[in-house]
Each structure stands twice: as C-alpha cells, then as structure tokens.
mmCIF file of C-alpha atoms in Angstrom:
data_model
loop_
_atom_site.group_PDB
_atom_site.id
_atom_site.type_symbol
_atom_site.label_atom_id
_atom_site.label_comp_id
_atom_site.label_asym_id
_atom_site.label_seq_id
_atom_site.Cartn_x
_atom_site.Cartn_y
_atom_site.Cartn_z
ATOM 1 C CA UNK A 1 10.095 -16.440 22.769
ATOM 2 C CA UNK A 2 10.992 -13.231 20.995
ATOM 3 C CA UNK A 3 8.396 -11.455 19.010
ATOM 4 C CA UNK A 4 7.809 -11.374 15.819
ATOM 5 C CA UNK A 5 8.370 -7.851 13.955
ATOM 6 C CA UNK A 6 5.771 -6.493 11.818
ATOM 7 C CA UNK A 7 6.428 -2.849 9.617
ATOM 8 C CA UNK A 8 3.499 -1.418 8.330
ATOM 9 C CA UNK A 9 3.617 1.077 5.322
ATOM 10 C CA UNK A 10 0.352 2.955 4.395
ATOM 11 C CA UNK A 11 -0.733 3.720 0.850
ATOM 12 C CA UNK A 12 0.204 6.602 -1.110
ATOM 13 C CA UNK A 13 0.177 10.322 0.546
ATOM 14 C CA UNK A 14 -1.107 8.369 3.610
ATOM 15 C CA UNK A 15 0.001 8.453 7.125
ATOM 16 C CA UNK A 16 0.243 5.806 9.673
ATOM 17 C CA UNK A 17 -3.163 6.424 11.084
ATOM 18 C CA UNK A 18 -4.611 4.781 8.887
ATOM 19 C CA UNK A 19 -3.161 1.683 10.880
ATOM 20 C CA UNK A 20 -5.089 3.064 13.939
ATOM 21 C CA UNK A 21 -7.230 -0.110 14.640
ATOM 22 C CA UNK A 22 -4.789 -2.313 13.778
ATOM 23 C CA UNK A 23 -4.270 -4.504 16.630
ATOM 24 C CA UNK A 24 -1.983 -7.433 16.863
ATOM 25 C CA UNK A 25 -1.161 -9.561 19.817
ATOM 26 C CA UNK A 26 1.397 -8.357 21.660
ATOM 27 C CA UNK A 27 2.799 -10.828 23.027
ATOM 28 C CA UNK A 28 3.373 -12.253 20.057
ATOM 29 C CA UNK A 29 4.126 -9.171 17.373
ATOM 30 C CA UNK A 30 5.966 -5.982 17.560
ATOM 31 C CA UNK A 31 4.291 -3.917 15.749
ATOM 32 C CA UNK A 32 6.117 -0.866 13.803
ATOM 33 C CA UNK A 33 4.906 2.183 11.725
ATOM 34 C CA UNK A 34 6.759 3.104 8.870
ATOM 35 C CA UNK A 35 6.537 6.952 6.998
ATOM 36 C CA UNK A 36 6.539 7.708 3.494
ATOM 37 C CA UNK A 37 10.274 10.530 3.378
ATOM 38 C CA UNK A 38 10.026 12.899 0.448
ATOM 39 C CA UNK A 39 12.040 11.394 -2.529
ATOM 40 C CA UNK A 40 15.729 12.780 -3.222
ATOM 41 C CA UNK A 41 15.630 14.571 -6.785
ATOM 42 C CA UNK A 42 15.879 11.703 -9.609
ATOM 43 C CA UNK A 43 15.356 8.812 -7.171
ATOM 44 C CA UNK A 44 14.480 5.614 -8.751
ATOM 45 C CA UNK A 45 11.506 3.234 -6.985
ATOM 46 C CA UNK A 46 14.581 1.007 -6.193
ATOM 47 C CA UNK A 47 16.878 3.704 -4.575
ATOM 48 C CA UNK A 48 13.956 4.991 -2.689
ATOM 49 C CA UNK A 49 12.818 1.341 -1.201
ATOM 50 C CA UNK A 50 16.233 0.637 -0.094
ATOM 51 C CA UNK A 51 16.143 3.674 1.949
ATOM 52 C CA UNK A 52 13.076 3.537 3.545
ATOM 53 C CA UNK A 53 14.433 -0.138 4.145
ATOM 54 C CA UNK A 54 16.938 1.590 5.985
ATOM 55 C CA UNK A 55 14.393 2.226 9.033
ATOM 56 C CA UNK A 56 14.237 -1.679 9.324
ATOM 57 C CA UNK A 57 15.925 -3.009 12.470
ATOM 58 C CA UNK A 58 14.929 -6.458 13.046
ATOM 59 C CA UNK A 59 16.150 -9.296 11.404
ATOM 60 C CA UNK A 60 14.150 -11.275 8.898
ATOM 61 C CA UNK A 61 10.447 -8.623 9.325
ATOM 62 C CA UNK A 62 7.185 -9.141 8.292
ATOM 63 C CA UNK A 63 6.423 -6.063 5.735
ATOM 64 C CA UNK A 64 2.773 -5.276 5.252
ATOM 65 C CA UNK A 65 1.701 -2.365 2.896
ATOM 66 C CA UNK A 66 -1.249 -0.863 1.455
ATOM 67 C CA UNK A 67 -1.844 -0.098 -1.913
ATOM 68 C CA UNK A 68 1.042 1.940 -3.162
ATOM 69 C CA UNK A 69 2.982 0.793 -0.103
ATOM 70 C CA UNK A 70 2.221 -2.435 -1.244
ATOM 71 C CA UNK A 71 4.193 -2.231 -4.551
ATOM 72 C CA UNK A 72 7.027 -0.559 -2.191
ATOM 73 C CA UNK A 73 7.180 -3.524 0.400
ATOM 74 C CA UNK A 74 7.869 -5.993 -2.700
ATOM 75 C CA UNK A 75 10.776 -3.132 -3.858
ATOM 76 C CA UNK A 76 12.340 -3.007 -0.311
ATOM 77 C CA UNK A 77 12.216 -7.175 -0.037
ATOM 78 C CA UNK A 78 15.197 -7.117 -2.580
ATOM 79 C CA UNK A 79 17.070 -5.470 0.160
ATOM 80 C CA UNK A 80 16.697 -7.418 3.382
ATOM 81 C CA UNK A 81 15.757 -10.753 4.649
ATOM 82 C CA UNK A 82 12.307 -10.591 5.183
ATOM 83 C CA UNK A 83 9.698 -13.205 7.048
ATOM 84 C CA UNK A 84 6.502 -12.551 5.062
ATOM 85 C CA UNK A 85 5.461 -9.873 2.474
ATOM 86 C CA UNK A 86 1.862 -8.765 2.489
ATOM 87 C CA UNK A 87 0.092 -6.597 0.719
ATOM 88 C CA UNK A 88 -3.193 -5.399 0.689
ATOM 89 C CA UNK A 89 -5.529 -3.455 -1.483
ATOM 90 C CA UNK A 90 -2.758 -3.470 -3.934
ATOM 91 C CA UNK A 91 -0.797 -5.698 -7.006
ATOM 92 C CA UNK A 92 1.515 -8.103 -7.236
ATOM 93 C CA UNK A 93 2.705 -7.223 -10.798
ATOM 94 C CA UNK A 94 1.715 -4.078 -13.035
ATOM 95 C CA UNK A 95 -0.207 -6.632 -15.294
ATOM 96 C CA UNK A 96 -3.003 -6.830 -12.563
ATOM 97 C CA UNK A 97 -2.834 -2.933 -13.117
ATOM 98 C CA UNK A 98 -6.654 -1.813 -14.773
ATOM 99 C CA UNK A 99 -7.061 -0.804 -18.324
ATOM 100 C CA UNK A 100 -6.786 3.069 -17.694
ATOM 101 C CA UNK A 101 -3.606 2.761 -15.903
ATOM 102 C CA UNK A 102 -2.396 0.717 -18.448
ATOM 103 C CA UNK A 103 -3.232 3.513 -21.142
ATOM 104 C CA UNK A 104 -2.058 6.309 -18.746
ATOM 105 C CA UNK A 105 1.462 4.176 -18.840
ATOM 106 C CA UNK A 106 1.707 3.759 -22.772
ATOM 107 C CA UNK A 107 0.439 7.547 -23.622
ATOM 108 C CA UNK A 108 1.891 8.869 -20.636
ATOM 109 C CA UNK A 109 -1.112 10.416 -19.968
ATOM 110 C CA UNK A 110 -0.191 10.656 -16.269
ATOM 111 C CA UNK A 111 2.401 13.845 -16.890
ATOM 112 C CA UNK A 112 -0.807 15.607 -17.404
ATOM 113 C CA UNK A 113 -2.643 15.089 -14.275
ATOM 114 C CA UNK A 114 -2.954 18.660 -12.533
ATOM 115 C CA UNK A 115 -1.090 17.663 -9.347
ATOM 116 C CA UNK A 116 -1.538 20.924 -7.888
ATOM 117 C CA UNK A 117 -5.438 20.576 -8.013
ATOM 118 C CA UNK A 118 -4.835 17.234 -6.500
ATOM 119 C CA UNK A 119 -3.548 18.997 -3.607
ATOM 120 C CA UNK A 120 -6.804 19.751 -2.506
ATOM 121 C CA UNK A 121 -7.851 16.942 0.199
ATOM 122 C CA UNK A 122 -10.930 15.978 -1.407
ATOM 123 C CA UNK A 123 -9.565 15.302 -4.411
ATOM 124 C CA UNK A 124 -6.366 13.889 -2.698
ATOM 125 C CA UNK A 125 -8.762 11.733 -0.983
ATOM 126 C CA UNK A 126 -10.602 10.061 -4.293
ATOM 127 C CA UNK A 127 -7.235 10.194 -6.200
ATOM 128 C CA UNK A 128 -5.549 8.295 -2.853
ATOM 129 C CA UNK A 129 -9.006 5.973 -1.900
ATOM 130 C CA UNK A 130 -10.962 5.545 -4.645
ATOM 131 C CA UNK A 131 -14.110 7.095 -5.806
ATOM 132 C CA UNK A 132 -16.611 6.727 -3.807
ATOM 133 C CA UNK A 133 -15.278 8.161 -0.393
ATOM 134 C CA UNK A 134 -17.364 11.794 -0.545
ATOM 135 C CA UNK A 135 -19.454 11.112 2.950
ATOM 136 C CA UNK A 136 -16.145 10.777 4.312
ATOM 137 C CA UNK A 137 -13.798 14.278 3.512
ATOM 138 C CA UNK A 138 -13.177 15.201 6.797
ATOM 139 C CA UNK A 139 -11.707 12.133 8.113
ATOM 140 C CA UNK A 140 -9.738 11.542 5.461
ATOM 141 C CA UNK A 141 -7.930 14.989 6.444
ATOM 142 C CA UNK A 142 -6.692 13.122 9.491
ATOM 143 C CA UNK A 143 -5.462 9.660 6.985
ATOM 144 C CA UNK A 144 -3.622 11.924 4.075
ATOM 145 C CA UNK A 145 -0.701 13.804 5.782
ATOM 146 C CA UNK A 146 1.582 13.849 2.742
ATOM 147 C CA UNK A 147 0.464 17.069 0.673
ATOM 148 C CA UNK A 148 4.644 17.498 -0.958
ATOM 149 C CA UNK A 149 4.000 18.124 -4.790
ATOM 150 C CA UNK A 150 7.089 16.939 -6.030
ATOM 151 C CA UNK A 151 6.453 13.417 -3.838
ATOM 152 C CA UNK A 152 2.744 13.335 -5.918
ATOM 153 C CA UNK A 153 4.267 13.853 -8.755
ATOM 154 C CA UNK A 154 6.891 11.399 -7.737
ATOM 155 C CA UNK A 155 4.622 8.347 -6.582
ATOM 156 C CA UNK A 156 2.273 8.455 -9.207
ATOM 157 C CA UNK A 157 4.769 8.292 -11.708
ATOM 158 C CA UNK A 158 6.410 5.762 -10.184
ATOM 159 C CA UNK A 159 2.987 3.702 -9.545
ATOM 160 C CA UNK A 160 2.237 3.849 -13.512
ATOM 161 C CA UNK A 161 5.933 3.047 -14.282
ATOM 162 C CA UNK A 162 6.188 -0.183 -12.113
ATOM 163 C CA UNK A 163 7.928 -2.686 -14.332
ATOM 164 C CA UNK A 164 7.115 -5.820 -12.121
ATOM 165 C CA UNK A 165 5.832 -7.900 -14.633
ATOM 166 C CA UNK A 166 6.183 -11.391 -12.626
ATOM 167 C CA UNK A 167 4.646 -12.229 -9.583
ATOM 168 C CA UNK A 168 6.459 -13.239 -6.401
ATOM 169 C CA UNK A 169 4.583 -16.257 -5.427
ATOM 170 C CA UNK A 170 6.442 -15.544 -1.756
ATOM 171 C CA UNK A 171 4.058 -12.846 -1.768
ATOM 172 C CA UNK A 172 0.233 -12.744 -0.025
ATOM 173 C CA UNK A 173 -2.184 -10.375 -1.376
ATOM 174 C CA UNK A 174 -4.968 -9.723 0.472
ATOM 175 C CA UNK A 175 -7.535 -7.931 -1.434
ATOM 176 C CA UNK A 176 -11.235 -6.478 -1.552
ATOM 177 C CA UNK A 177 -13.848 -7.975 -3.919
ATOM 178 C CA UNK A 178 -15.289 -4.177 -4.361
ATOM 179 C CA UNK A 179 -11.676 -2.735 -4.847
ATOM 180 C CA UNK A 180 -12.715 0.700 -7.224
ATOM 181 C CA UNK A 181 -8.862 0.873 -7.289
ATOM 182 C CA UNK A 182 -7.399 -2.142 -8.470
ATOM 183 C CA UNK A 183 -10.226 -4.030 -9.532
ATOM 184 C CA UNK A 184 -10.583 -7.881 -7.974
ATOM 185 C CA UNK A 185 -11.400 -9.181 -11.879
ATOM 186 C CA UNK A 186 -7.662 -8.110 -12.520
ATOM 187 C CA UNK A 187 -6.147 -9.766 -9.481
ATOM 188 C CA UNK A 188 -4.847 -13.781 -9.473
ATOM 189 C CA UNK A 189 -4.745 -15.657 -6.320
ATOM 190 C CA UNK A 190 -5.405 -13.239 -3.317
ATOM 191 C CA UNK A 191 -6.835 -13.629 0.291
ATOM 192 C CA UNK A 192 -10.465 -12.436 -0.998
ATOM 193 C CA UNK A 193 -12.450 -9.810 1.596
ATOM 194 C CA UNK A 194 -15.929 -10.193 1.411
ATOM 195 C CA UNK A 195 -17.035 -6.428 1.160
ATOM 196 C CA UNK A 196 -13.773 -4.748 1.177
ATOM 197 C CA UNK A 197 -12.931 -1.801 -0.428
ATOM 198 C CA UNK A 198 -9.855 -0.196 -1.612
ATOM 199 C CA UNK A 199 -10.098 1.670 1.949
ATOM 200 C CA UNK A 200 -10.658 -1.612 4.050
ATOM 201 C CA UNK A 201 -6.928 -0.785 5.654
ATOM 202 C CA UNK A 202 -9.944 1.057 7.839
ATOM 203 C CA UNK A 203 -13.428 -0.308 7.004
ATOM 204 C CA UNK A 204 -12.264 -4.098 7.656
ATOM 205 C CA UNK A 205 -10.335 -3.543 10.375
ATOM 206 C CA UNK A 206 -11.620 -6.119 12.322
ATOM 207 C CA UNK A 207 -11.521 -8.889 9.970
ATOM 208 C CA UNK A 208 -8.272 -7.992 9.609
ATOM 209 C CA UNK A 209 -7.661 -7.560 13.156
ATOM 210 C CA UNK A 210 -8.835 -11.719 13.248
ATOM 211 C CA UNK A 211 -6.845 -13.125 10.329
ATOM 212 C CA UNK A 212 -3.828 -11.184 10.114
ATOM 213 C CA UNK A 213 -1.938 -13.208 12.709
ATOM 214 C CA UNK A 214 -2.607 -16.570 10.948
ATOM 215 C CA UNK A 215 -1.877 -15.220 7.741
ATOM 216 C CA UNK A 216 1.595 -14.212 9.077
ATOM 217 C CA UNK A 217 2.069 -16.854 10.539
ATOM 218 C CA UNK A 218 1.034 -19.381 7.381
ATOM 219 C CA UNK A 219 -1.193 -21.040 9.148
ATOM 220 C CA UNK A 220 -4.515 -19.096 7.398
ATOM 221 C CA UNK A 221 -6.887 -21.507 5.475
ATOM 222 C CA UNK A 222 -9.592 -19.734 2.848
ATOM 223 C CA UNK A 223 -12.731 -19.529 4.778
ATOM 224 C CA UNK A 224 -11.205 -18.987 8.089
#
C-alpha cells in the first residue's frame, strides 16, 4: 500500500521545527516539511501559494498548516488536487478574524506596525505566538528562523488582507479553546483542544501526535 503524503507548513516567520514532535506512522504517512521562500516584489497571496505549491510532488497530499500557514494551505488547494486540508490554530475565513484585526483591516492600521522593532525575537515571538509566551524567549529563537523585513511586512499584510469570506466546508480546523490569537468564541465548527493554545503546534504535541492520523484519515469522532 503506498503511503499517504502529508506537507506540513508552519505559521508565520516560523520554521519547520516547530513540527519537531510531530510523529506520524510511518508506515502509513510520508511526512514532508515545507519552508516559508521570501515573496517576489508585488506578489499576491495567490501567486505566492501557487509557488510554494510548486514544492508539492505527490499526487492528491494532505496539507496541514499552522496559523498563517493555515490560511496559505487553503490558497495553495486552488492549485492542486489535494486529499485533506487541515489547519490548525488558524481560520477558515477572515470573518472568524478578532475585532482588532478587523479594525487594523478597515483603518489600515497595520502599515503602521514598526516591523523593524518586530525584528527583535521577543517581540517576533509574541507578535508570531501570542502573548503570553515570555518564560519561553529562548526557545522560541530556535522556532522563528524567518527575520526578512520585507517578508514581515509582506505576511502581515497579507494576513489582514485575506478576502476569504466563505468557508470551505472540505476544510478541518483544529483549534485551541485558549487560542490568545484567534480567539475560539470567533471560530465555527472546529476539532476543539482542551487546553490548547495558539502555540499547541508544540505544547499539544501529543494529542496531536494521537488524533492526527484519524483525522486524516476521516475516521476521527469528537471525543476520541
């Protein structure tokens, strides 16, 4: 029987490593890492997911992403025949967005953000995790490997700009209840994580480690 293909894509100015303790069984997946590239000057969201969809080559994938990767997974799924689209810690549509990234989008508010600061990994760290993350600086300078301004100033733009405003039933969400992020109160019918975080990519590991393969496979029931 030949495996199933899995791509991973991490969240925004992430590296894979944050797909460390990730295990799936290998004699049933394949798994494969996939790297954020530094957008080409004036490349749309929908330009840059068909390239990074490029890097895909299996036939009919699973894509999982995280957070910002999430959103991208669902852009690169209009380019190739895909198995399953997952996403966790992220959004299905920019409605489930929160209130202050909703505002940022109408005022543009966003253009303002002092990228360069950002730059710095501990605030790259709360501006890529989430708040509450200080205990943990120094290991987030192994999980945040993408420090390019212009790809900051890039992603977040095109994060705040998504225009997805119907959601892709196809799609499974997987999400934290205690998501700082993307709060859960905003989020319709998702896999719910008991505990998880916007960071659970890495806190829940092993719960994901246990139900990923059934949700791939479709065979997941709430509760499992």
């Amino acid at each position: 029987m030949s495996k199933i293909a899995v791509y991973f894509m991490p969240g925004l100015a992430a590296s894979t490593t944050i797909f460390e303790r990730i295990a799936l069984p290998e004699e049933e997946f394949e798994v494969h890492l996939l790297e954020w590239q530094i957008p080409l000057q004036q490349e749309s969201l929908q330009e840059y997911a068909k390239r990074i969809a490029e890097a895909i080559k299996h036939d009919s994938p699973v894509l999982i992403g995280v957070s910002f990767g999430g959103i991208l997974v669902q852009e690169m799924a209009k380019f190739i025949v895909t198995r399953k689209v997952i996403i966790i810690s992220s959004v299905r549509s920019s409605l489930e967005f929160p209130k202050r990234m909703k505002i940022a989008k109408t005022t543009k508010a966003y253009k303002l953000l002092p990228m360069r600061l950002i730059l710095n990994i501990e605030n790259l760290a709360k501006f890529s995790f989430g708040e509450k993350i200080n205990k943990r600086i120094k290991l987030y300078e192994k999980f945040l490997s993408v420090r390019d301004l212009y790809y900051l100033e890039w992603a977040v733009e095109k994060v705040i700009m998504w225009e997805r405003t119907v959601i892709d039933e196809s799609v499974v969400h997987v999400h934290g209840d205690m998501d700082d992020v993307f709060p859960i109160k905003n989020i319709a019918n998702c896999i719910v994580v008991k505990g998880g975080t916007h960071i659970m990519i890495l806190s829940k590991y092993k719960w994901l480690n246990s139900h990923l393969p059934a949700i791939i496979l479709g065979t997941y029931q709430d509760g499992d």
